[in-house]
PDB file of C-alpha atoms in Angstrom:
ATOM      1  CA  UNK E1267     114.473 120.362  97.302  1.00 60.00           C
ATOM      2  CA  UNK E1268     117.656 121.581  95.028  1.00 60.00           C
ATOM      3  CA  UNK E1269     118.061 120.971  91.030  1.00 60.00           C
ATOM      4  CA  UNK E1270     121.673 120.326  89.693  1.00 71.00           C
ATOM      5  CA  UNK E1271     122.630 120.633  86.217  1.00 75.00           C
ATOM      6  CA  UNK E1272     122.028 117.757  83.793  1.00 80.00           C
ATOM      7  CA  UNK E1273     124.237 119.026  81.281  1.00 92.00           C
ATOM      8  CA  UNK E1274     125.163 122.630  79.473  1.00 92.00           C
ATOM      9  CA  UNK E1275     123.629 123.923  76.673  1.00 88.00           C
ATOM     10  CA  UNK E1276     124.437 125.220  73.221  1.00 91.00           C
ATOM     11  CA  UNK E1277     122.923 126.684  70.594  1.00 89.00           C
ATOM     12  CA  UNK E1278     125.128 126.367  67.406  1.00 90.00           C
ATOM     13  CA  UNK E1279     124.692 126.655  63.774  1.00 90.00           C
ATOM     14  CA  UNK E1280     126.469 122.986  63.249  1.00 95.00           C
ATOM     15  CA  UNK E1281     125.983 120.425  66.155  1.00 95.00           C
ATOM     16  CA  UNK E1282     128.188 117.394  64.708  1.00 98.00           C
ATOM     17  CA  UNK E1283     131.521 119.952  63.303  1.00 97.00           C
ATOM     18  CA  UNK E1284     131.058 121.941  66.818  1.00 96.00           C
ATOM     19  CA  UNK E1285     131.104 119.058  69.377  1.00 97.00           C
ATOM     20  CA  UNK E1286     133.852 117.119  67.406  1.00 97.00           C
ATOM     21  CA  UNK E1287     135.936 121.020  68.277  1.00 97.00           C
ATOM     22  CA  UNK E1288     134.827 120.745  71.934  1.00 96.00           C
ATOM     23  CA  UNK E1289     135.786 116.749  71.957  1.00 96.00           C
ATOM     24  CA  UNK E1290     139.297 117.742  70.278  1.00 96.00           C
ATOM     25  CA  UNK E1291     139.394 120.713  73.034  1.00 95.00           C
ATOM     26  CA  UNK E1292     138.129 119.363  76.194  1.00 96.00           C
ATOM     27  CA  UNK E1293     139.569 115.300  75.770  1.00 96.00           C
ATOM     28  CA  UNK E1294     135.784 114.425  76.070  1.00 98.00           C
ATOM     29  CA  UNK E1295     134.060 111.242  74.150  1.00 97.00           C
ATOM     30  CA  UNK E1296     130.409 110.462  72.090  1.00 97.00           C
ATOM     31  CA  UNK E1297     128.011 109.113  74.777  1.00 95.00           C
ATOM     32  CA  UNK E1298     128.795 105.006  74.351  1.00 92.00           C
ATOM     33  CA  UNK E1299     125.278 104.634  72.862  1.00 92.00           C
ATOM     34  CA  UNK E1300     124.781 107.536  71.197  1.00 92.00           C
ATOM     35  CA  UNK E1301     127.901 108.635  69.113  1.00 94.00           C
ATOM     36  CA  UNK E1302     127.017 111.259  66.931  1.00 96.00           C
ATOM     37  CA  UNK E1303     126.858 112.108  63.047  1.00 96.00           C
ATOM     38  CA  UNK E1304     127.555 113.960  60.659  1.00 97.00           C
ATOM     39  CA  UNK E1305     123.880 115.891  60.450  1.00 96.00           C
ATOM     40  CA  UNK E1306     123.166 115.413  63.430  1.00 97.00           C
ATOM     41  CA  UNK E1307     121.003 118.564  64.948  1.00 96.00           C
ATOM     42  CA  UNK E1308     121.661 117.673  68.553  1.00 95.00           C
ATOM     43  CA  UNK E1309     125.020 116.362  69.812  1.00 97.00           C
ATOM     44  CA  UNK E1310     125.476 115.207  73.250  1.00 96.00           C
ATOM     45  CA  UNK E1311     130.043 114.832  74.657  1.00 98.00           C
ATOM     46  CA  UNK E1312     130.711 113.604  77.652  1.00 96.00           C
ATOM     47  CA  UNK E1313     133.782 114.009  80.627  1.00 96.00           C
ATOM     48  CA  UNK E1314     134.661 110.483  80.781  1.00 96.00           C
ATOM     49  CA  UNK E1315     136.830 111.788  84.261  1.00 95.00           C
ATOM     50  CA  UNK E1316     133.156 113.552  85.703  1.00 94.00           C
ATOM     51  CA  UNK E1317     130.400 112.420  83.730  1.00 93.00           C
ATOM     52  CA  UNK E1318     130.104 116.736  82.818  1.00 94.00           C
ATOM     53  CA  UNK E1319     128.444 117.242  79.293  1.00 94.00           C
ATOM     54  CA  UNK E1320     127.820 119.311  76.432  1.00 95.00           C
ATOM     55  CA  UNK E1321     125.097 119.565  74.367  1.00 94.00           C
ATOM     56  CA  UNK E1322     124.868 120.963  70.559  1.00 95.00           C
ATOM     57  CA  UNK E1323     122.148 121.917  69.569  1.00 92.00           C
ATOM     58  CA  UNK E1324     121.276 123.650  66.151  1.00 93.00           C
ATOM     59  CA  UNK E1325     119.866 127.167  66.244  1.00 86.00           C
ATOM     60  CA  UNK E1326     119.152 130.228  64.624  1.00 82.00           C
ATOM     61  CA  UNK E1327     121.795 132.479  66.011  1.00 72.00           C
ATOM     62  CA  UNK E1328     121.258 135.381  68.716  1.00 70.00           C
ATOM     63  CA  UNK E1329     121.749 138.071  68.209  1.00 76.00           C
ATOM     64  CA  UNK E1330     124.138 140.138  71.302  1.00 72.00           C
ATOM     65  CA  UNK E1331     126.900 138.519  73.725  1.00 65.00           C
ATOM     66  CA  UNK E1332     126.242 135.077  74.954  1.00 73.00           C
ATOM     67  CA  UNK E1333     124.814 134.499  77.070  1.00 67.00           C
ATOM     68  CA  UNK E1334     126.581 131.615  78.657  1.00 75.00           C
ATOM     69  CA  UNK E1335     130.419 130.464  78.691  1.00 82.00           C
ATOM     70  CA  UNK E1336     132.525 128.439  80.298  1.00 89.00           C
ATOM     71  CA  UNK E1337     136.192 128.849  82.176  1.00 87.00           C
ATOM     72  CA  UNK E1338     138.677 126.095  81.731  1.00 91.00           C
ATOM     73  CA  UNK E1339     141.601 125.323  83.256  1.00 92.00           C
ATOM     74  CA  UNK E1340     143.761 122.806  81.883  1.00 92.00           C
ATOM     75  CA  UNK E1341     143.868 119.622  83.685  1.00 88.00           C
ATOM     76  CA  UNK E1342     147.672 119.175  83.142  1.00 89.00           C
ATOM     77  CA  UNK E1343     150.400 121.972  82.086  1.00 91.00           C
ATOM     78  CA  UNK E1344     149.792 125.603  82.824  1.00 93.00           C
ATOM     79  CA  UNK E1345     147.686 127.848  81.044  1.00 94.00           C
ATOM     80  CA  UNK E1346     149.732 129.186  78.872  1.00 95.00           C
ATOM     81  CA  UNK E1347     150.731 125.758  77.364  1.00 95.00           C
ATOM     82  CA  UNK E1348     147.160 124.966  77.199  1.00 94.00           C
ATOM     83  CA  UNK E1349     146.131 128.402  75.443  1.00 95.00           C
ATOM     84  CA  UNK E1350     148.774 127.744  72.475  1.00 96.00           C
ATOM     85  CA  UNK E1351     146.973 124.409  72.551  1.00 93.00           C
ATOM     86  CA  UNK E1352     143.644 125.723  71.721  1.00 95.00           C
ATOM     87  CA  UNK E1353     144.769 128.166  69.216  1.00 97.00           C
ATOM     88  CA  UNK E1354     146.506 125.612  67.172  1.00 96.00           C
ATOM     89  CA  UNK E1355     142.828 124.060  67.382  1.00 95.00           C
ATOM     90  CA  UNK E1356     141.334 127.075  66.147  1.00 96.00           C
ATOM     91  CA  UNK E1357     140.118 129.223  68.291  1.00 96.00           C
ATOM     92  CA  UNK E1358     140.719 133.085  68.071  1.00 97.00           C
ATOM     93  CA  UNK E1359     141.882 135.296  71.014  1.00 97.00           C
ATOM     94  CA  UNK E1360     139.536 137.745  71.705  1.00 95.00           C
ATOM     95  CA  UNK E1361     141.296 139.509  74.765  1.00 94.00           C
ATOM     96  CA  UNK E1362     144.074 139.189  76.638  1.00 97.00           C
ATOM     97  CA  UNK E1363     144.057 139.665  80.617  1.00 94.00           C
ATOM     98  CA  UNK E1364     146.564 137.548  81.656  1.00 96.00           C
ATOM     99  CA  UNK E1365     148.569 140.392  84.402  1.00 94.00           C
ATOM    100  CA  UNK E1366     152.139 140.891  85.170  1.00 93.00           C
ATOM    101  CA  UNK E1367     152.391 138.276  87.891  1.00 92.00           C
ATOM    102  CA  UNK E1368     150.702 136.114  86.334  1.00 90.00           C
ATOM    103  CA  UNK E1369     147.478 135.711  87.268  1.00 92.00           C
ATOM    104  CA  UNK E1370     143.632 136.704  84.829  1.00 93.00           C
ATOM    105  CA  UNK E1371     142.921 134.530  82.203  1.00 91.00           C
ATOM    106  CA  UNK E1372     142.131 134.555  77.979  1.00 95.00           C
ATOM    107  CA  UNK E1373     138.937 135.232  76.551  1.00 92.00           C
ATOM    108  CA  UNK E1374     138.583 132.853  72.959  1.00 93.00           C
ATOM    109  CA  UNK E1375     135.931 132.043  70.327  1.00 94.00           C
ATOM    110  CA  UNK E1376     135.370 128.406  69.206  1.00 94.00           C
ATOM    111  CA  UNK E1377     135.337 128.044  65.123  1.00 95.00           C
ATOM    112  CA  UNK E1378     131.230 129.734  65.055  1.00 91.00           C
ATOM    113  CA  UNK E1379     132.213 132.638  68.233  1.00 90.00           C
ATOM    114  CA  UNK E1380     131.293 131.017  71.224  1.00 89.00           C
ATOM    115  CA  UNK E1381     133.125 132.782  73.998  1.00 89.00           C
ATOM    116  CA  UNK E1382     134.919 131.005  76.034  1.00 90.00           C
ATOM    117  CA  UNK E1383     137.756 131.285  78.691  1.00 92.00           C
ATOM    118  CA  UNK E1384     141.176 129.755  79.638  1.00 93.00           C
ATOM    119  CA  UNK E1385     142.477 130.412  83.056  1.00 91.00           C
ATOM    120  CA  UNK E1386     145.252 128.898  85.133  1.00 92.00           C
ATOM    121  CA  UNK E1387     146.097 125.935  86.824  1.00 91.00           C
ATOM    122  CA  UNK E1388     144.768 124.334  89.944  1.00 89.00           C
ATOM    123  CA  UNK E1389     148.926 123.660  90.533  1.00 92.00           C
ATOM    124  CA  UNK E1390     149.142 127.134  88.989  1.00 92.00           C
ATOM    125  CA  UNK E1391     147.130 128.742  91.540  1.00 90.00           C
ATOM    126  CA  UNK E1392     148.344 126.899  94.637  1.00 91.00           C
ATOM    127  CA  UNK E1393     152.004 127.892  94.010  1.00 89.00           C
ATOM    128  CA  UNK E1394     150.159 131.266  93.790  1.00 82.00           C
ATOM    129  CA  UNK E1395     151.465 134.741  91.178  1.00 79.00           C
ATOM    130  CA  UNK E1396     154.500 134.008  89.834  1.00 67.00           C
ATOM    131  CA  UNK E1397     155.987 137.536  88.141  1.00 59.00           C
ATOM    132  CA  UNK E1398     156.173 137.529  84.884  1.00 56.00           C
TER     133      UNK E1398
END
């Protein structure tokens, strides 16, 4: 018998604020029967298209690098268009791993410093490297 991923959990200092930030970034929503509110110590958000869930739980920060991060792919548009949108939402760019041929990714941090990456869109991957 195999397991499946129920949801992805993110430890944080302010579950409500961080869940709101990620909702804006990903286009996720609150669970229909369990809306998130300020002061909630646990906030779950849902991708209405795939059913994937992210759970934000208030916890003491752990020292060192994140043990888990998300790799994000734009649903529409390009990696660089999505990067501009993510930065406008308040993410910080940590590392630029984009290559001259257009491949690669960008490492960012959310408002609490949790790392995540923005990859090329599926369309960009299908069309292959594009000299820059």
